[in-house]
Amino acid sequence: MSKIKSLLSTYSGRIYVYLADGETGKRFLHDAEDEGFTFADGIKPTEREPDGIFAVNDDMTINYVGFIGHMAYRVADKIGNQPLIKIDYRDILKQAE
């Protein structure tokens, strides 16, 4: 079952995925790789370290969001003219069980 790809078909907007801890982060990166996601430079997700928040993009890439992205996750409802979709990956994992 695709956990991350389904976010792209379910939501319209800028998708940020929150990773509460290192274990959840590693699981996200592994799942992203299994579903065919890469970083924009072609690097496989499991070749990089997890972080607290990742963006999931329509072109099947993921990226780190940096300081501004972390702040946006906490306070913003939009990124530019797109709604900001905030997902806690633990919720996705619970739904998949």
mmCIF file as gemmi writes it, N, C-alpha and C atoms, coordinates in Angstrom:
data_model
loop_
_atom_site.group_PDB
_atom_site.id
_atom_site.type_symbol
_atom_site.label_atom_id
_atom_site.label_alt_id
_atom_site.label_comp_id
_atom_site.label_asym_id
_atom_site.label_entity_id
_atom_site.label_seq_id
_atom_site.pdbx_PDB_ins_code
_atom_site.Cartn_x
_atom_site.Cartn_y
_atom_site.Cartn_z
_atom_site.occupancy
_atom_site.B_iso_or_equiv
_atom_site.pdbx_formal_charge
_atom_site.auth_seq_id
_atom_site.auth_asym_id
_atom_site.pdbx_PDB_model_num
ATOM 1 N N . MET Axp A 1 ? 0.846 -1.194 0 1 0 ? 1 A 1
ATOM 2 C CA . MET Axp A 1 ? 0 0 0 1 0 ? 1 A 1
ATOM 3 C C . MET Axp A 1 ? 0.884 1.248 0 1 0 ? 1 A 1
ATOM 4 N N . SER Axp A 2 ? 0.611 2.161 -0.883 1 0 ? 2 A 1
ATOM 5 C CA . SER Axp A 2 ? 1.414 3.383 -0.938 1 0 ? 2 A 1
ATOM 6 C C . SER Axp A 2 ? 0.923 4.379 0.1 1 0 ? 2 A 1
ATOM 7 N N . LYS Axp A 3 ? 1.803 4.743 0.983 1 0 ? 3 A 1
ATOM 8 C CA . LYS Axp A 3 ? 1.453 5.678 2.044 1 0 ? 3 A 1
ATOM 9 C C . LYS Axp A 3 ? 1.688 7.118 1.599 1 0 ? 3 A 1
ATOM 10 N N . ILE Axp A 4 ? 2.811 7.334 0.936 1 0 ? 4 A 1
ATOM 11 C CA . ILE Axp A 4 ? 3.209 8.696 0.585 1 0 ? 4 A 1
ATOM 12 C C . ILE Axp A 4 ? 2.582 9.122 -0.739 1 0 ? 4 A 1
ATOM 13 N N . LYS Axp A 5 ? 2.577 8.234 -1.732 1 0 ? 5 A 1
ATOM 14 C CA . LYS Axp A 5 ? 1.933 8.551 -3.013 1 0 ? 5 A 1
ATOM 15 C C . LYS Axp A 5 ? 0.465 8.914 -2.815 1 0 ? 5 A 1
ATOM 16 N N . SER Axp A 6 ? -0.186 8.24 -1.871 1 0 ? 6 A 1
ATOM 17 C CA . SER Axp A 6 ? -1.608 8.515 -1.643 1 0 ? 6 A 1
ATOM 18 C C . SER Axp A 6 ? -1.837 9.941 -1.157 1 0 ? 6 A 1
ATOM 19 N N . LEU Axp A 7 ? -0.842 10.545 -0.515 1 0 ? 7 A 1
ATOM 20 C CA . LEU Axp A 7 ? -0.978 11.941 -0.092 1 0 ? 7 A 1
ATOM 21 C C . LEU Axp A 7 ? -1.133 12.855 -1.294 1 0 ? 7 A 1
ATOM 22 N N . LEU Axp A 8 ? -0.395 12.539 -2.375 1 0 ? 8 A 1
ATOM 23 C CA . LEU Axp A 8 ? -0.456 13.365 -3.577 1 0 ? 8 A 1
ATOM 24 C C . LEU Axp A 8 ? -1.824 13.312 -4.243 1 0 ? 8 A 1
ATOM 25 N N . SER Axp A 9 ? -2.472 12.17 -4.18 1 0 ? 9 A 1
ATOM 26 C CA . SER Axp A 9 ? -3.792 12.059 -4.801 1 0 ? 9 A 1
ATOM 27 C C . SER Axp A 9 ? -4.906 12.525 -3.864 1 0 ? 9 A 1
ATOM 28 N N . THR Axp A 10 ? -4.632 12.569 -2.583 1 0 ? 10 A 1
ATOM 29 C CA . THR Axp A 10 ? -5.649 12.962 -1.603 1 0 ? 10 A 1
ATOM 30 C C . THR Axp A 10 ? -5.695 14.469 -1.394 1 0 ? 10 A 1
ATOM 31 N N . TYR Axp A 11 ? -4.544 15.116 -1.41 1 0 ? 11 A 1
ATOM 32 C CA . TYR Axp A 11 ? -4.458 16.532 -1.064 1 0 ? 11 A 1
ATOM 33 C C . TYR Axp A 11 ? -3.994 17.378 -2.231 1 0 ? 11 A 1
ATOM 34 N N . SER Axp A 12 ? -4.469 18.607 -2.243 1 0 ? 12 A 1
ATOM 35 C CA . SER Axp A 12 ? -4.032 19.592 -3.222 1 0 ? 12 A 1
ATOM 36 C C . SER Axp A 12 ? -3.381 20.735 -2.452 1 0 ? 12 A 1
ATOM 37 N N . GLY Axp A 13 ? -2.126 20.967 -2.704 1 0 ? 13 A 1
ATOM 38 C CA . GLY Axp A 13 ? -1.401 22.015 -2.002 1 0 ? 13 A 1
ATOM 39 C C . GLY Axp A 13 ? 0.016 21.582 -1.733 1 0 ? 13 A 1
ATOM 40 N N . ARG Axp A 14 ? 0.683 22.303 -0.887 1 0 ? 14 A 1
ATOM 41 C CA . ARG Axp A 14 ? 2.058 22.011 -0.501 1 0 ? 14 A 1
ATOM 42 C C . ARG Axp A 14 ? 2.016 21.06 0.684 1 0 ? 14 A 1
ATOM 43 N N . ILE Axp A 15 ? 2.571 19.861 0.532 1 0 ? 15 A 1
ATOM 44 C CA . ILE Axp A 15 ? 2.487 18.82 1.563 1 0 ? 15 A 1
ATOM 45 C C . ILE Axp A 15 ? 3.777 18.776 2.364 1 0 ? 15 A 1
ATOM 46 N N . TYR Axp A 16 ? 3.653 19.009 3.67 1 0 ? 16 A 1
ATOM 47 C CA . TYR Axp A 16 ? 4.767 18.88 4.606 1 0 ? 16 A 1
ATOM 48 C C . TYR Axp A 16 ? 4.47 17.711 5.525 1 0 ? 16 A 1
ATOM 49 N N . VAL Axp A 17 ? 5.443 16.827 5.674 1 0 ? 17 A 1
ATOM 50 C CA . VAL Axp A 17 ? 5.285 15.648 6.525 1 0 ? 17 A 1
ATOM 51 C C . VAL Axp A 17 ? 6.188 15.799 7.747 1 0 ? 17 A 1
ATOM 52 N N . TYR Axp A 18 ? 5.562 15.755 8.919 1 0 ? 18 A 1
ATOM 53 C CA . TYR Axp A 18 ? 6.272 15.877 10.196 1 0 ? 18 A 1
ATOM 54 C C . TYR Axp A 18 ? 6.74 14.497 10.643 1 0 ? 18 A 1
ATOM 55 N N . LEU Axp A 19 ? 7.999 14.427 11.077 1 0 ? 19 A 1
ATOM 56 C CA . LEU Axp A 19 ? 8.594 13.183 11.555 1 0 ? 19 A 1
ATOM 57 C C . LEU Axp A 19 ? 9.027 13.406 12.996 1 0 ? 19 A 1
ATOM 58 N N . ALA Axp A 20 ? 8.299 12.804 13.922 1 0 ? 20 A 1
ATOM 59 C CA . ALA Axp A 20 ? 8.444 13.096 15.344 1 0 ? 20 A 1
ATOM 60 C C . ALA Axp A 20 ? 9.78 12.671 15.942 1 0 ? 20 A 1
ATOM 61 N N . ASP Axp A 21 ? 10.403 11.645 15.382 1 0 ? 21 A 1
ATOM 62 C CA . ASP Axp A 21 ? 11.649 11.137 15.956 1 0 ? 21 A 1
ATOM 63 C C . ASP Axp A 21 ? 12.463 10.44 14.869 1 0 ? 21 A 1
ATOM 64 N N . GLY Axp A 22 ? 13.667 10.042 15.225 1 0 ? 22 A 1
ATOM 65 C CA . GLY Axp A 22 ? 14.565 9.417 14.255 1 0 ? 22 A 1
ATOM 66 C C . GLY Axp A 22 ? 14.02 8.137 13.66 1 0 ? 22 A 1
ATOM 67 N N . GLU Axp A 23 ? 13.358 7.33 14.47 1 0 ? 23 A 1
ATOM 68 C CA . GLU Axp A 23 ? 12.794 6.073 13.979 1 0 ? 23 A 1
ATOM 69 C C . GLU Axp A 23 ? 11.711 6.337 12.934 1 0 ? 23 A 1
ATOM 70 N N . THR Axp A 24 ? 10.839 7.292 13.219 1 0 ? 24 A 1
ATOM 71 C CA . THR Axp A 24 ? 9.784 7.658 12.262 1 0 ? 24 A 1
ATOM 72 C C . THR Axp A 24 ? 10.419 8.235 11.001 1 0 ? 24 A 1
ATOM 73 N N . GLY Axp A 25 ? 11.472 9.028 11.165 1 0 ? 25 A 1
ATOM 74 C CA . GLY Axp A 25 ? 12.165 9.61 10.02 1 0 ? 25 A 1
ATOM 75 C C . GLY Axp A 25 ? 12.782 8.558 9.12 1 0 ? 25 A 1
ATOM 76 N N . LYS Axp A 26 ? 13.433 7.568 9.72 1 0 ? 26 A 1
ATOM 77 C CA . LYS Axp A 26 ? 14.02 6.491 8.913 1 0 ? 26 A 1
ATOM 78 C C . LYS Axp A 26 ? 12.946 5.692 8.204 1 0 ? 26 A 1
ATOM 79 N N . ARG Axp A 27 ? 11.837 5.463 8.862 1 0 ? 27 A 1
ATOM 80 C CA . ARG Axp A 27 ? 10.719 4.735 8.241 1 0 ? 27 A 1
ATOM 81 C C . ARG Axp A 27 ? 10.17 5.513 7.05 1 0 ? 27 A 1
ATOM 82 N N . PHE Axp A 28 ? 10.003 6.838 7.218 1 0 ? 28 A 1
ATOM 83 C CA . PHE Axp A 28 ? 9.527 7.674 6.128 1 0 ? 28 A 1
ATOM 84 C C . PHE Axp A 28 ? 10.468 7.592 4.926 1 0 ? 28 A 1
ATOM 85 N N . LEU Axp A 29 ? 11.771 7.725 5.175 1 0 ? 29 A 1
ATOM 86 C CA . LEU Axp A 29 ? 12.729 7.687 4.073 1 0 ? 29 A 1
ATOM 87 C C . LEU Axp A 29 ? 12.722 6.329 3.378 1 0 ? 29 A 1
ATOM 88 N N . HIS Axp A 30 ? 12.617 5.267 4.138 1 0 ? 30 A 1
ATOM 89 C CA . HIS Axp A 30 ? 12.544 3.923 3.558 1 0 ? 30 A 1
ATOM 90 C C . HIS Axp A 30 ? 11.267 3.769 2.722 1 0 ? 30 A 1
ATOM 91 N N . ASP Axp A 31 ? 10.133 4.198 3.287 1 0 ? 31 A 1
ATOM 92 C CA . ASP Axp A 31 ? 8.862 4.106 2.555 1 0 ? 31 A 1
ATOM 93 C C . ASP Axp A 31 ? 8.895 4.954 1.284 1 0 ? 31 A 1
ATOM 94 N N . ALA Axp A 32 ? 9.462 6.159 1.389 1 0 ? 32 A 1
ATOM 95 C CA . ALA Axp A 32 ? 9.55 7.034 0.215 1 0 ? 32 A 1
ATOM 96 C C . ALA Axp A 32 ? 10.358 6.363 -0.894 1 0 ? 32 A 1
ATOM 97 N N . GLU Axp A 33 ? 11.463 5.763 -0.522 1 0 ? 33 A 1
ATOM 98 C CA . GLU Axp A 33 ? 12.297 5.081 -1.517 1 0 ? 33 A 1
ATOM 99 C C . GLU Axp A 33 ? 11.55 3.898 -2.139 1 0 ? 33 A 1
ATOM 100 N N . ASP Axp A 34 ? 10.877 3.105 -1.308 1 0 ? 34 A 1
ATOM 101 C CA . ASP Axp A 34 ? 10.105 1.962 -1.812 1 0 ? 34 A 1
ATOM 102 C C . ASP Axp A 34 ? 9.02 2.384 -2.793 1 0 ? 34 A 1
ATOM 103 N N . GLU Axp A 35 ? 8.496 3.596 -2.614 1 0 ? 35 A 1
ATOM 104 C CA . GLU Axp A 35 ? 7.421 4.081 -3.487 1 0 ? 35 A 1
ATOM 105 C C . GLU Axp A 35 ? 7.948 4.838 -4.708 1 0 ? 35 A 1
ATOM 106 N N . GLY Axp A 36 ? 9.276 4.927 -4.85 1 0 ? 36 A 1
ATOM 107 C CA . GLY Axp A 36 ? 9.856 5.541 -6.034 1 0 ? 36 A 1
ATOM 108 C C . GLY Axp A 36 ? 10.232 7.009 -5.903 1 0 ? 36 A 1
ATOM 109 N N . PHE Axp A 37 ? 10.164 7.568 -4.705 1 0 ? 37 A 1
ATOM 110 C CA . PHE Axp A 37 ? 10.558 8.954 -4.505 1 0 ? 37 A 1
ATOM 111 C C . PHE Axp A 37 ? 12.08 9.058 -4.446 1 0 ? 37 A 1
ATOM 112 N N . THR Axp A 38 ? 12.595 10.201 -4.866 1 0 ? 38 A 1
ATOM 113 C CA . THR Axp A 38 ? 14.008 10.536 -4.738 1 0 ? 38 A 1
ATOM 114 C C . THR Axp A 38 ? 14.095 11.991 -4.279 1 0 ? 38 A 1
ATOM 115 N N . PHE Axp A 39 ? 15.306 12.439 -3.986 1 0 ? 39 A 1
ATOM 116 C CA . PHE Axp A 39 ? 15.548 13.864 -3.847 1 0 ? 39 A 1
ATOM 117 C C . PHE Axp A 39 ? 15.686 14.426 -5.258 1 0 ? 39 A 1
ATOM 118 N N . ALA Axp A 40 ? 15.557 15.73 -5.414 1 0 ? 40 A 1
ATOM 119 C CA . ALA Axp A 40 ? 15.596 16.349 -6.746 1 0 ? 40 A 1
ATOM 120 C C . ALA Axp A 40 ? 16.895 16.059 -7.49 1 0 ? 40 A 1
ATOM 121 N N . ASP Axp A 41 ? 17.987 15.814 -6.749 1 0 ? 41 A 1
ATOM 122 C CA . ASP Axp A 41 ? 19.257 15.517 -7.394 1 0 ? 41 A 1
ATOM 123 C C . ASP Axp A 41 ? 19.432 14.036 -7.714 1 0 ? 41 A 1
ATOM 124 N N . GLY Axp A 42 ? 18.36 13.248 -7.525 1 0 ? 42 A 1
ATOM 125 C CA . GLY Axp A 42 ? 18.383 11.837 -7.861 1 0 ? 42 A 1
ATOM 126 C C . GLY Axp A 42 ? 18.861 10.922 -6.744 1 0 ? 42 A 1
ATOM 127 N N . ILE Axp A 43 ? 19.302 11.487 -5.643 1 0 ? 43 A 1
ATOM 128 C CA . ILE Axp A 43 ? 19.768 10.677 -4.514 1 0 ? 43 A 1
ATOM 129 C C . ILE Axp A 43 ? 18.582 9.944 -3.886 1 0 ? 43 A 1
ATOM 130 N N . LYS Axp A 44 ? 18.808 8.674 -3.543 1 0 ? 44 A 1
ATOM 131 C CA . LYS Axp A 44 ? 17.765 7.875 -2.891 1 0 ? 44 A 1
ATOM 132 C C . LYS Axp A 44 ? 17.551 8.368 -1.463 1 0 ? 44 A 1
ATOM 133 N N . PRO Axp A 45 ? 16.308 8.369 -0.999 1 0 ? 45 A 1
ATOM 134 C CA . PRO Axp A 45 ? 16.019 8.866 0.354 1 0 ? 45 A 1
ATOM 135 C C . PRO Axp A 45 ? 16.842 8.213 1.458 1 0 ? 45 A 1
ATOM 136 N N . THR Axp A 46 ? 17.075 6.91 1.375 1 0 ? 46 A 1
ATOM 137 C CA . THR Axp A 46 ? 17.8 6.24 2.456 1 0 ? 46 A 1
ATOM 138 C C . THR Axp A 46 ? 19.294 6.573 2.47 1 0 ? 46 A 1
ATOM 139 N N . GLU Axp A 47 ? 19.765 7.299 1.462 1 0 ? 47 A 1
ATOM 140 C CA . GLU Axp A 47 ? 21.156 7.728 1.445 1 0 ? 47 A 1
ATOM 141 C C . GLU Axp A 47 ? 21.362 9.044 2.19 1 0 ? 47 A 1
ATOM 142 N N . ARG Axp A 48 ? 20.28 9.621 2.681 1 0 ? 48 A 1
ATOM 143 C CA . ARG Axp A 48 ? 20.345 10.876 3.433 1 0 ? 48 A 1
ATOM 144 C C . ARG Axp A 48 ? 19.786 10.661 4.831 1 0 ? 48 A 1
ATOM 145 N N . GLU Axp A 49 ? 20.058 11.619 5.691 1 0 ? 49 A 1
ATOM 146 C CA . GLU Axp A 49 ? 19.615 11.546 7.087 1 0 ? 49 A 1
ATOM 147 C C . GLU Axp A 49 ? 18.195 12.093 7.238 1 0 ? 49 A 1
ATOM 148 N N . PRO Axp A 50 ? 17.428 11.513 8.165 1 0 ? 50 A 1
ATOM 149 C CA . PRO Axp A 50 ? 16.092 12.056 8.418 1 0 ? 50 A 1
ATOM 150 C C . PRO Axp A 50 ? 16.176 13.424 9.088 1 0 ? 50 A 1
ATOM 151 N N . ASP Axp A 51 ? 15.115 14.187 8.947 1 0 ? 51 A 1
ATOM 152 C CA . ASP Axp A 51 ? 14.98 15.492 9.584 1 0 ? 51 A 1
ATOM 153 C C . ASP Axp A 51 ? 13.563 15.573 10.127 1 0 ? 51 A 1
ATOM 154 N N . GLY Axp A 52 ? 13.215 16.644 10.762 1 0 ? 52 A 1
ATOM 155 C CA . GLY Axp A 52 ? 11.902 16.77 11.387 1 0 ? 52 A 1
ATOM 156 C C . GLY Axp A 52 ? 10.746 16.941 10.428 1 0 ? 52 A 1
ATOM 157 N N . ILE Axp A 53 ? 10.995 17.551 9.271 1 0 ? 53 A 1
ATOM 158 C CA . ILE Axp A 53 ? 9.928 17.811 8.299 1 0 ? 53 A 1
ATOM 159 C C . ILE Axp A 53 ? 10.493 17.663 6.892 1 0 ? 53 A 1
ATOM 160 N N . PHE Axp A 54 ? 9.72 17.011 6.043 1 0 ? 54 A 1
ATOM 161 C CA . PHE Axp A 54 ? 10.052 16.917 4.624 1 0 ? 54 A 1
ATOM 162 C C . PHE Axp A 54 ? 8.869 17.413 3.804 1 0 ? 54 A 1
ATOM 163 N N . ALA Axp A 55 ? 9.161 17.989 2.649 1 0 ? 55 A 1
ATOM 164 C CA . ALA Axp A 55 ? 8.128 18.323 1.677 1 0 ? 55 A 1
ATOM 165 C C . ALA Axp A 55 ? 8.021 17.161 0.697 1 0 ? 55 A 1
ATOM 166 N N . VAL Axp A 56 ? 6.793 16.848 0.303 1 0 ? 56 A 1
ATOM 167 C CA . VAL Axp A 56 ? 6.517 15.823 -0.7 1 0 ? 56 A 1
ATOM 168 C C . VAL Axp A 56 ? 5.998 16.544 -1.935 1 0 ? 56 A 1
ATOM 169 N N . ASN Axp A 57 ? 6.649 16.324 -3.068 1 0 ? 57 A 1
ATOM 170 C CA . ASN Axp A 57 ? 6.349 17.069 -4.291 1 0 ? 57 A 1
ATOM 171 C C . ASN Axp A 57 ? 5.673 16.209 -5.349 1 0 ? 57 A 1
ATOM 172 N N . ASP Axp A 58 ? 4.869 16.87 -6.174 1 0 ? 58 A 1
ATOM 173 C CA . ASP Axp A 58 ? 4.116 16.195 -7.243 1 0 ? 58 A 1
ATOM 174 C C . ASP Axp A 58 ? 4.993 15.422 -8.215 1 0 ? 58 A 1
ATOM 175 N N . ASP Axp A 59 ? 6.258 15.81 -8.349 1 0 ? 59 A 1
ATOM 176 C CA . ASP Axp A 59 ? 7.144 15.149 -9.307 1 0 ? 59 A 1
ATOM 177 C C . ASP Axp A 59 ? 7.876 13.945 -8.713 1 0 ? 59 A 1
ATOM 178 N N . MET Axp A 60 ? 7.32 13.42 -7.597 1 0 ? 60 A 1
ATOM 179 C CA . MET Axp A 60 ? 7.873 12.235 -6.932 1 0 ? 60 A 1
ATOM 180 C C . MET Axp A 60 ? 9.24 12.5 -6.324 1 0 ? 60 A 1
ATOM 181 N N . THR Axp A 61 ? 9.461 13.727 -5.881 1 0 ? 61 A 1
ATOM 182 C CA . THR Axp A 61 ? 10.657 14.056 -5.119 1 0 ? 61 A 1
ATOM 183 C C . THR Axp A 61 ? 10.253 14.469 -3.715 1 0 ? 61 A 1
ATOM 184 N N . ILE Axp A 62 ? 11.212 14.388 -2.815 1 0 ? 62 A 1
ATOM 185 C CA . ILE Axp A 62 ? 11.048 14.926 -1.473 1 0 ? 62 A 1
ATOM 186 C C . ILE Axp A 62 ? 12.196 15.901 -1.241 1 0 ? 62 A 1
ATOM 187 N N . ASN Axp A 63 ? 12.017 16.806 -0.291 1 0 ? 63 A 1
ATOM 188 C CA . ASN Axp A 63 ? 13.114 17.703 0.049 1 0 ? 63 A 1
ATOM 189 C C . ASN Axp A 63 ? 13.022 18.152 1.501 1 0 ? 63 A 1
ATOM 190 N N . TYR Axp A 64 ? 14.198 18.509 2.032 1 0 ? 64 A 1
ATOM 191 C CA . TYR Axp A 64 ? 14.259 19.129 3.346 1 0 ? 64 A 1
ATOM 192 C C . TYR Axp A 64 ? 13.599 20.503 3.242 1 0 ? 64 A 1
ATOM 193 N N . VAL Axp A 65 ? 13.052 21.01 4.343 1 0 ? 65 A 1
ATOM 194 C CA . VAL Axp A 65 ? 12.39 22.309 4.283 1 0 ? 65 A 1
ATOM 195 C C . VAL Axp A 65 ? 13.169 23.426 4.963 1 0 ? 65 A 1
ATOM 196 N N . GLY Axp A 66 ? 14.164 23.133 5.761 1 0 ? 66 A 1
ATOM 197 C CA . GLY Axp A 66 ? 14.962 24.174 6.389 1 0 ? 66 A 1
ATOM 198 C C . GLY Axp A 66 ? 14.227 24.91 7.495 1 0 ? 66 A 1
ATOM 199 N N . PHE Axp A 67 ? 14.869 25.94 8.013 1 0 ? 67 A 1
ATOM 200 C CA . PHE Axp A 67 ? 14.336 26.695 9.149 1 0 ? 67 A 1
ATOM 201 C C . PHE Axp A 67 ? 12.993 27.343 8.824 1 0 ? 67 A 1
ATOM 202 N N . ILE Axp A 68 ? 12.908 27.993 7.684 1 0 ? 68 A 1
ATOM 203 C CA . ILE Axp A 68 ? 11.672 28.684 7.304 1 0 ? 68 A 1
ATOM 204 C C . ILE Axp A 68 ? 10.528 27.681 7.15 1 0 ? 68 A 1
ATOM 205 N N . GLY Axp A 69 ? 10.817 26.528 6.574 1 0 ? 69 A 1
ATOM 206 C CA . GLY Axp A 69 ? 9.799 25.488 6.428 1 0 ? 69 A 1
ATOM 207 C C . GLY Axp A 69 ? 9.312 24.969 7.768 1 0 ? 69 A 1
ATOM 208 N N . HIS Axp A 70 ? 10.246 24.831 8.725 1 0 ? 70 A 1
ATOM 209 C CA . HIS Axp A 70 ? 9.846 24.399 10.068 1 0 ? 70 A 1
ATOM 210 C C . HIS Axp A 70 ? 8.935 25.441 10.719 1 0 ? 70 A 1
ATOM 211 N N . MET Axp A 71 ? 9.265 26.71 10.541 1 0 ? 71 A 1
ATOM 212 C CA . MET Axp A 71 ? 8.418 27.775 11.085 1 0 ? 71 A 1
ATOM 213 C C . MET Axp A 71 ? 7.052 27.779 10.398 1 0 ? 71 A 1
ATOM 214 N N . ALA Axp A 72 ? 7.059 27.62 9.09 1 0 ? 72 A 1
ATOM 215 C CA . ALA Axp A 72 ? 5.8 27.599 8.347 1 0 ? 72 A 1
ATOM 216 C C . ALA Axp A 72 ? 4.906 26.465 8.832 1 0 ? 72 A 1
ATOM 217 N N . TYR Axp A 73 ? 5.494 25.306 9.103 1 0 ? 73 A 1
ATOM 218 C CA . TYR Axp A 73 ? 4.709 24.163 9.58 1 0 ? 73 A 1
ATOM 219 C C . TYR Axp A 73 ? 3.974 24.527 10.867 1 0 ? 73 A 1
ATOM 220 N N . ARG Axp A 74 ? 4.615 25.316 11.688 1 0 ? 74 A 1
ATOM 221 C CA . ARG Axp A 74 ? 4.022 25.679 12.985 1 0 ? 74 A 1
ATOM 222 C C . ARG Axp A 74 ? 2.961 26.763 12.879 1 0 ? 74 A 1
ATOM 223 N N . VAL Axp A 75 ? 3.116 27.717 11.956 1 0 ? 75 A 1
ATOM 224 C CA . VAL Axp A 75 ? 2.235 28.885 12.005 1 0 ? 75 A 1
ATOM 225 C C . VAL Axp A 75 ? 1.456 29.188 10.722 1 0 ? 75 A 1
ATOM 226 N N . ALA Axp A 76 ? 1.887 28.679 9.595 1 0 ? 76 A 1
ATOM 227 C CA . ALA Axp A 76 ? 1.267 29.083 8.322 1 0 ? 76 A 1
ATOM 228 C C . ALA Axp A 76 ? 0.155 28.13 7.898 1 0 ? 76 A 1
ATOM 229 N N . ASP Axp A 77 ? -0.762 28.674 7.122 1 0 ? 77 A 1
ATOM 230 C CA . ASP Axp A 77 ? -1.818 27.883 6.506 1 0 ? 77 A 1
ATOM 231 C C . ASP Axp A 77 ? -1.627 27.792 4.994 1 0 ? 77 A 1
ATOM 232 N N . LYS Axp A 78 ? -0.713 28.618 4.471 1 0 ? 78 A 1
ATOM 233 C CA . LYS Axp A 78 ? -0.452 28.64 3.036 1 0 ? 78 A 1
ATOM 234 C C . LYS Axp A 78 ? 1.041 28.815 2.796 1 0 ? 78 A 1
ATOM 235 N N . ILE Axp A 79 ? 1.496 28.284 1.672 1 0 ? 79 A 1
ATOM 236 C CA . ILE Axp A 79 ? 2.833 28.549 1.149 1 0 ? 79 A 1
ATOM 237 C C . ILE Axp A 79 ? 2.6 29.175 -0.218 1 0 ? 79 A 1
ATOM 238 N N . GLY Axp A 80 ? 2.925 30.445 -0.354 1 0 ? 80 A 1
ATOM 239 C CA . GLY Axp A 80 ? 2.581 31.167 -1.579 1 0 ? 80 A 1
ATOM 240 C C . GLY Axp A 80 ? 1.065 31.199 -1.704 1 0 ? 80 A 1
ATOM 241 N N . ASN Axp A 81 ? 0.562 30.72 -2.831 1 0 ? 81 A 1
ATOM 242 C CA . ASN Axp A 81 ? -0.895 30.691 -3.021 1 0 ? 81 A 1
ATOM 243 C C . ASN Axp A 81 ? -1.472 29.291 -2.833 1 0 ? 81 A 1
ATOM 244 N N . GLN Axp A 82 ? -0.665 28.359 -2.319 1 0 ? 82 A 1
ATOM 245 C CA . GLN Axp A 82 ? -1.134 26.987 -2.108 1 0 ? 82 A 1
ATOM 246 C C . GLN Axp A 82 ? -1.414 26.736 -0.627 1 0 ? 82 A 1
ATOM 247 N N . PRO Axp A 83 ? -2.455 25.97 -0.326 1 0 ? 83 A 1
ATOM 248 C CA . PRO Axp A 83 ? -2.667 25.586 1.071 1 0 ? 83 A 1
ATOM 249 C C . PRO Axp A 83 ? -1.514 24.714 1.558 1 0 ? 83 A 1
ATOM 250 N N . LEU Axp A 84 ? -1.164 24.876 2.825 1 0 ? 84 A 1
ATOM 251 C CA . LEU Axp A 84 ? -0.128 24.052 3.432 1 0 ? 84 A 1
ATOM 252 C C . LEU Axp A 84 ? -0.804 22.877 4.125 1 0 ? 84 A 1
ATOM 253 N N . ILE Axp A 85 ? -0.525 21.681 3.624 1 0 ? 85 A 1
ATOM 254 C CA . ILE Axp A 85 ? -1.078 20.447 4.178 1 0 ? 85 A 1
ATOM 255 C C . ILE Axp A 85 ? -0.056 19.9 5.164 1 0 ? 85 A 1
ATOM 256 N N . LYS Axp A 86 ? -0.466 19.752 6.42 1 0 ? 86 A 1
ATOM 257 C CA . LYS Axp A 86 ? 0.438 19.307 7.49 1 0 ? 86 A 1
ATOM 258 C C . LYS Axp A 86 ? 0.072 17.888 7.894 1 0 ? 86 A 1
ATOM 259 N N . ILE Axp A 87 ? 1.006 16.969 7.692 1 0 ? 87 A 1
ATOM 260 C CA . ILE Axp A 87 ? 0.779 15.558 7.967 1 0 ? 87 A 1
ATOM 261 C C . ILE Axp A 87 ? 1.772 15.08 9.023 1 0 ? 87 A 1
ATOM 262 N N . ASP Axp A 88 ? 1.275 14.392 10.048 1 0 ? 88 A 1
ATOM 263 C CA . ASP Axp A 88 ? 2.143 13.731 11.015 1 0 ? 88 A 1
ATOM 264 C C . ASP Axp A 88 ? 2.293 12.29 10.532 1 0 ? 88 A 1
ATOM 265 N N . TYR Axp A 89 ? 3.509 11.869 10.196 1 0 ? 89 A 1
ATOM 266 C CA . TYR Axp A 89 ? 3.697 10.552 9.597 1 0 ? 89 A 1
ATOM 267 C C . TYR Axp A 89 ? 3.29 9.421 10.536 1 0 ? 89 A 1
ATOM 268 N N . ARG Axp A 90 ? 3.296 9.665 11.838 1 0 ? 90 A 1
ATOM 269 C CA . ARG Axp A 90 ? 2.823 8.642 12.778 1 0 ? 90 A 1
ATOM 270 C C . ARG Axp A 90 ? 1.359 8.309 12.509 1 0 ? 90 A 1
ATOM 271 N N . ASP Axp A 91 ? 0.561 9.308 12.125 1 0 ? 91 A 1
ATOM 272 C CA . ASP Axp A 91 ? -0.85 9.059 11.808 1 0 ? 91 A 1
ATOM 273 C C . ASP Axp A 91 ? -0.98 8.179 10.561 1 0 ? 91 A 1
ATOM 274 N N . ILE Axp A 92 ? -0.127 8.418 9.574 1 0 ? 92 A 1
ATOM 275 C CA . ILE Axp A 92 ? -0.135 7.605 8.358 1 0 ? 92 A 1
ATOM 276 C C . ILE Axp A 92 ? 0.213 6.166 8.69 1 0 ? 92 A 1
ATOM 277 N N . LEU Axp A 93 ? 1.21 5.974 9.54 1 0 ? 93 A 1
ATOM 278 C CA . LEU Axp A 93 ? 1.615 4.616 9.922 1 0 ? 93 A 1
ATOM 279 C C . LEU Axp A 93 ? 0.524 3.902 10.702 1 0 ? 93 A 1
ATOM 280 N N . LYS Axp A 94 ? -0.17 4.609 11.573 1 0 ? 94 A 1
ATOM 281 C CA . LYS Axp A 94 ? -1.277 3.997 12.329 1 0 ? 94 A 1
ATOM 282 C C . LYS Axp A 94 ? -2.402 3.569 11.407 1 0 ? 94 A 1
ATOM 283 N N . GLN Axp A 95 ? -2.713 4.391 10.406 1 0 ? 95 A 1
ATOM 284 C CA . GLN Axp A 95 ? -3.778 4.053 9.448 1 0 ? 95 A 1
ATOM 285 C C . GLN Axp A 95 ? -3.407 2.828 8.629 1 0 ? 95 A 1
ATOM 286 N N . ALA Axp A 96 ? -2.13 2.642 8.376 1 0 ? 96 A 1
ATOM 287 C CA . ALA Axp A 96 ? -1.672 1.511 7.556 1 0 ? 96 A 1
ATOM 288 C C . ALA Axp A 96 ? -1.679 0.187 8.298 1 0 ? 96 A 1
ATOM 289 N N . GLU Axp A 97 ? -1.75 0.229 9.619 1 0 ? 97 A 1
ATOM 290 C CA . GLU Axp A 97 ? -1.724 -1.008 10.405 1 0 ? 97 A 1
ATOM 291 C C . GLU Axp A 97 ? -3.002 -1.792 10.266 1 0 ? 97 A 1
